[in-house]
């Protein structure tokens, strides 16, 4: 189950990962669902908080040539973030979209505890749903 923590953490950062498959595999092997839920949620949340941290410190480099966002792109992101705000972190679980949202939370200096709260709710709900689906659909296929 310790491996699930690291796979979930990597999946939440800009690194590729497949925590859903790993979660389902461990569930099929008989690991307790509550433990899987806690470990996956903790690892994935920590990975997202790493993204928040990266975003927090990345803005100091915005005037460098290699910075990945232009001033206009950063202004658009700030406008979008002001419009949707921290509630957008409820989508932090989503593939492709979730990682940039957590980075933006850091760039625009959302307080740590509020970022953590939204991210835990999103990630916990995601893994809870995945485990419920595994119980419903994978049980006949597992061993």
PDB file of C-alpha atoms in Angstrom:
ATOM      1  CA  UNK A   1       0.000   0.000   0.000  1.00  0.00           C
ATOM      2  CA  UNK A   2       3.007   2.284   0.535  1.00  0.00           C
ATOM      3  CA  UNK A   3       3.600   2.165  -3.218  1.00  0.00           C
ATOM      4  CA  UNK A   4       0.123   3.621  -3.764  1.00  0.00           C
ATOM      5  CA  UNK A   5       1.153   6.735  -1.824  1.00  0.00           C
ATOM      6  CA  UNK A   6       4.085   7.382  -4.175  1.00  0.00           C
ATOM      7  CA  UNK A   7       2.112   6.622  -7.337  1.00  0.00           C
ATOM      8  CA  UNK A   8      -0.699   8.946  -6.184  1.00  0.00           C
ATOM      9  CA  UNK A   9       1.800  11.669  -5.275  1.00  0.00           C
ATOM     10  CA  UNK A  10       3.524  11.473  -8.665  1.00  0.00           C
ATOM     11  CA  UNK A  11       0.145  11.447 -10.431  1.00  0.00           C
ATOM     12  CA  UNK A  12      -0.770  14.773  -8.831  1.00  0.00           C
ATOM     13  CA  UNK A  13       2.398  16.529  -9.916  1.00  0.00           C
ATOM     14  CA  UNK A  14       3.401  17.318 -13.443  1.00  0.00           C
ATOM     15  CA  UNK A  15       4.866  13.794 -13.669  1.00  0.00           C
ATOM     16  CA  UNK A  16       2.797  11.108 -15.373  1.00  0.00           C
ATOM     17  CA  UNK A  17       1.164   8.498 -13.198  1.00  0.00           C
ATOM     18  CA  UNK A  18      -1.653   6.019 -12.986  1.00  0.00           C
ATOM     19  CA  UNK A  19      -2.916   6.022  -9.430  1.00  0.00           C
ATOM     20  CA  UNK A  20      -6.383   4.814 -10.468  1.00  0.00           C
ATOM     21  CA  UNK A  21      -5.038   1.590 -11.929  1.00  0.00           C
ATOM     22  CA  UNK A  22      -2.768   1.032  -8.926  1.00  0.00           C
ATOM     23  CA  UNK A  23      -5.676   1.669  -6.549  1.00  0.00           C
ATOM     24  CA  UNK A  24      -7.875  -0.825  -8.416  1.00  0.00           C
ATOM     25  CA  UNK A  25      -5.093  -3.417  -8.443  1.00  0.00           C
ATOM     26  CA  UNK A  26      -4.545  -3.171  -4.698  1.00  0.00           C
ATOM     27  CA  UNK A  27      -8.307  -3.253  -4.087  1.00  0.00           C
ATOM     28  CA  UNK A  28      -8.578  -6.440  -6.152  1.00  0.00           C
ATOM     29  CA  UNK A  29      -5.754  -7.938  -4.089  1.00  0.00           C
ATOM     30  CA  UNK A  30      -7.893  -7.454  -0.985  1.00  0.00           C
ATOM     31  CA  UNK A  31      -6.388  -4.346   0.595  1.00  0.00           C
ATOM     32  CA  UNK A  32      -8.934  -2.558   2.829  1.00  0.00           C
ATOM     33  CA  UNK A  33     -10.838   0.179   1.013  1.00  0.00           C
ATOM     34  CA  UNK A  34     -10.535   2.705   3.865  1.00  0.00           C
ATOM     35  CA  UNK A  35      -6.764   2.321   3.958  1.00  0.00           C
ATOM     36  CA  UNK A  36      -6.536   2.640   0.186  1.00  0.00           C
ATOM     37  CA  UNK A  37      -8.732   5.732   0.279  1.00  0.00           C
ATOM     38  CA  UNK A  38      -6.647   7.377   3.017  1.00  0.00           C
ATOM     39  CA  UNK A  39      -3.293   6.588   1.396  1.00  0.00           C
ATOM     40  CA  UNK A  40      -4.331   7.598  -2.147  1.00  0.00           C
ATOM     41  CA  UNK A  41      -5.987  10.803  -0.928  1.00  0.00           C
ATOM     42  CA  UNK A  42      -2.958  11.746   1.190  1.00  0.00           C
ATOM     43  CA  UNK A  43      -0.446  11.051  -1.572  1.00  0.00           C
ATOM     44  CA  UNK A  44      -2.415  12.813  -4.279  1.00  0.00           C
ATOM     45  CA  UNK A  45      -3.095  15.785  -2.007  1.00  0.00           C
ATOM     46  CA  UNK A  46       0.592  16.096  -1.145  1.00  0.00           C
ATOM     47  CA  UNK A  47       1.443  16.014  -4.855  1.00  0.00           C
ATOM     48  CA  UNK A  48      -1.020  18.839  -5.492  1.00  0.00           C
ATOM     49  CA  UNK A  49       0.404  20.839  -2.606  1.00  0.00           C
ATOM     50  CA  UNK A  50       3.834  20.465  -4.248  1.00  0.00           C
ATOM     51  CA  UNK A  51       2.264  22.078  -7.329  1.00  0.00           C
ATOM     52  CA  UNK A  52       0.870  24.887  -5.152  1.00  0.00           C
ATOM     53  CA  UNK A  53       4.352  25.420  -3.721  1.00  0.00           C
ATOM     54  CA  UNK A  54       5.905  25.474  -7.198  1.00  0.00           C
ATOM     55  CA  UNK A  55       3.339  28.055  -8.276  1.00  0.00           C
ATOM     56  CA  UNK A  56       3.995  30.180  -5.207  1.00  0.00           C
ATOM     57  CA  UNK A  57       7.675  30.479  -6.023  1.00  0.00           C
ATOM     58  CA  UNK A  58       7.430  30.465  -9.817  1.00  0.00           C
ATOM     59  CA  UNK A  59       5.981  33.946 -10.098  1.00  0.00           C
ATOM     60  CA  UNK A  60       9.254  35.519  -9.022  1.00  0.00           C
ATOM     61  CA  UNK A  61      10.664  34.359 -12.366  1.00  0.00           C
ATOM     62  CA  UNK A  62       7.900  35.811 -14.557  1.00  0.00           C
ATOM     63  CA  UNK A  63      10.217  38.336 -16.205  1.00  0.00           C
ATOM     64  CA  UNK A  64      12.712  35.716 -17.359  1.00  0.00           C
ATOM     65  CA  UNK A  65      12.721  34.682 -21.008  1.00  0.00           C
ATOM     66  CA  UNK A  66      12.259  31.010 -20.219  1.00  0.00           C
ATOM     67  CA  UNK A  67       9.190  31.567 -18.008  1.00  0.00           C
ATOM     68  CA  UNK A  68       6.405  29.401 -19.521  1.00  0.00           C
ATOM     69  CA  UNK A  69       3.702  32.104 -19.496  1.00  0.00           C
ATOM     70  CA  UNK A  70       3.773  35.443 -21.266  1.00  0.00           C
ATOM     71  CA  UNK A  71       2.654  38.543 -19.354  1.00  0.00           C
ATOM     72  CA  UNK A  72      -0.592  38.474 -21.378  1.00  0.00           C
ATOM     73  CA  UNK A  73      -1.094  34.769 -20.610  1.00  0.00           C
ATOM     74  CA  UNK A  74      -0.486  35.393 -16.925  1.00  0.00           C
ATOM     75  CA  UNK A  75      -2.986  38.279 -16.980  1.00  0.00           C
ATOM     76  CA  UNK A  76      -5.609  36.025 -18.620  1.00  0.00           C
ATOM     77  CA  UNK A  77      -4.974  33.335 -16.014  1.00  0.00           C
ATOM     78  CA  UNK A  78      -5.308  35.887 -13.233  1.00  0.00           C
ATOM     79  CA  UNK A  79      -8.583  37.173 -14.669  1.00  0.00           C
ATOM     80  CA  UNK A  80      -9.882  33.602 -14.952  1.00  0.00           C
ATOM     81  CA  UNK A  81      -8.739  32.767 -11.423  1.00  0.00           C
ATOM     82  CA  UNK A  82     -10.404  35.888  -9.983  1.00  0.00           C
ATOM     83  CA  UNK A  83     -13.612  34.914 -11.745  1.00  0.00           C
ATOM     84  CA  UNK A  84     -13.727  31.286 -10.571  1.00  0.00           C
ATOM     85  CA  UNK A  85     -11.399  31.519  -7.587  1.00  0.00           C
ATOM     86  CA  UNK A  86     -10.460  28.845  -5.148  1.00  0.00           C
ATOM     87  CA  UNK A  87     -13.613  26.814  -5.806  1.00  0.00           C
ATOM     88  CA  UNK A  88     -11.954  25.829  -9.081  1.00  0.00           C
ATOM     89  CA  UNK A  89      -9.713  23.575  -6.976  1.00  0.00           C
ATOM     90  CA  UNK A  90     -12.659  21.179  -6.764  1.00  0.00           C
ATOM     91  CA  UNK A  91     -11.483  20.226 -10.263  1.00  0.00           C
ATOM     92  CA  UNK A  92      -7.945  19.516  -9.028  1.00  0.00           C
ATOM     93  CA  UNK A  93      -8.707  15.798  -9.480  1.00  0.00           C
ATOM     94  CA  UNK A  94      -9.264  16.184 -13.232  1.00  0.00           C
ATOM     95  CA  UNK A  95      -6.648  14.930 -15.677  1.00  0.00           C
ATOM     96  CA  UNK A  96      -4.850  17.677 -17.629  1.00  0.00           C
ATOM     97  CA  UNK A  97      -6.817  20.503 -15.963  1.00  0.00           C
ATOM     98  CA  UNK A  98      -6.117  19.716 -12.307  1.00  0.00           C
ATOM     99  CA  UNK A  99      -2.352  20.247 -12.234  1.00  0.00           C
ATOM    100  CA  UNK A 100      -2.433  23.765 -13.718  1.00  0.00           C
ATOM    101  CA  UNK A 101      -5.242  24.731 -11.334  1.00  0.00           C
ATOM    102  CA  UNK A 102      -3.132  23.796  -8.329  1.00  0.00           C
ATOM    103  CA  UNK A 103      -0.140  25.689  -9.748  1.00  0.00           C
ATOM    104  CA  UNK A 104      -2.356  28.757 -10.281  1.00  0.00           C
ATOM    105  CA  UNK A 105      -3.523  28.554  -6.666  1.00  0.00           C
ATOM    106  CA  UNK A 106       0.117  28.990  -5.702  1.00  0.00           C
ATOM    107  CA  UNK A 107       0.860  31.675  -8.287  1.00  0.00           C
ATOM    108  CA  UNK A 108      -2.041  33.764  -7.021  1.00  0.00           C
ATOM    109  CA  UNK A 109      -1.143  33.102  -3.388  1.00  0.00           C
ATOM    110  CA  UNK A 110      -4.195  31.270  -2.112  1.00  0.00           C
ATOM    111  CA  UNK A 111      -3.565  30.673   1.610  1.00  0.00           C
ATOM    112  CA  UNK A 112      -2.136  27.180   2.258  1.00  0.00           C
ATOM    113  CA  UNK A 113      -4.943  25.968   4.473  1.00  0.00           C
ATOM    114  CA  UNK A 114      -7.651  26.948   1.985  1.00  0.00           C
ATOM    115  CA  UNK A 115      -5.832  25.278  -0.909  1.00  0.00           C
ATOM    116  CA  UNK A 116      -5.391  22.179   1.230  1.00  0.00           C
ATOM    117  CA  UNK A 117      -9.071  22.108   2.200  1.00  0.00           C
ATOM    118  CA  UNK A 118     -10.361  22.312  -1.397  1.00  0.00           C
ATOM    119  CA  UNK A 119      -7.812  19.814  -2.660  1.00  0.00           C
ATOM    120  CA  UNK A 120      -8.513  17.244   0.086  1.00  0.00           C
ATOM    121  CA  UNK A 121     -12.235  17.446  -0.635  1.00  0.00           C
ATOM    122  CA  UNK A 122     -11.682  16.991  -4.384  1.00  0.00           C
ATOM    123  CA  UNK A 123      -9.139  14.208  -4.105  1.00  0.00           C
ATOM    124  CA  UNK A 124     -11.043  12.386  -1.360  1.00  0.00           C
ATOM    125  CA  UNK A 125     -14.253  12.475  -3.387  1.00  0.00           C
ATOM    126  CA  UNK A 126     -12.432  11.203  -6.468  1.00  0.00           C
ATOM    127  CA  UNK A 127     -10.874   8.220  -4.715  1.00  0.00           C
ATOM    128  CA  UNK A 128     -14.119   7.499  -2.872  1.00  0.00           C
ATOM    129  CA  UNK A 129     -15.951   7.369  -6.192  1.00  0.00           C
ATOM    130  CA  UNK A 130     -13.252   5.183  -7.721  1.00  0.00           C
ATOM    131  CA  UNK A 131     -13.515   2.712  -4.843  1.00  0.00           C
ATOM    132  CA  UNK A 132     -17.315   2.676  -5.097  1.00  0.00           C
ATOM    133  CA  UNK A 133     -17.029   1.958  -8.828  1.00  0.00           C
ATOM    134  CA  UNK A 134     -14.466  -0.771  -8.143  1.00  0.00           C
ATOM    135  CA  UNK A 135     -16.856  -2.369  -5.664  1.00  0.00           C
ATOM    136  CA  UNK A 136     -19.674  -2.211  -8.196  1.00  0.00           C
ATOM    137  CA  UNK A 137     -17.856  -3.212 -11.376  1.00  0.00           C
ATOM    138  CA  UNK A 138     -14.547  -4.896 -10.532  1.00  0.00           C
ATOM    139  CA  UNK A 139     -15.664  -7.268  -7.770  1.00  0.00           C
ATOM    140  CA  UNK A 140     -16.723 -10.031 -10.191  1.00  0.00           C
ATOM    141  CA  UNK A 141     -13.408  -9.745 -12.057  1.00  0.00           C
ATOM    142  CA  UNK A 142     -11.150  -9.877  -9.003  1.00  0.00           C
ATOM    143  CA  UNK A 143      -9.875 -13.238  -8.027  1.00  0.00           C
TER     144      UNK A 143
END
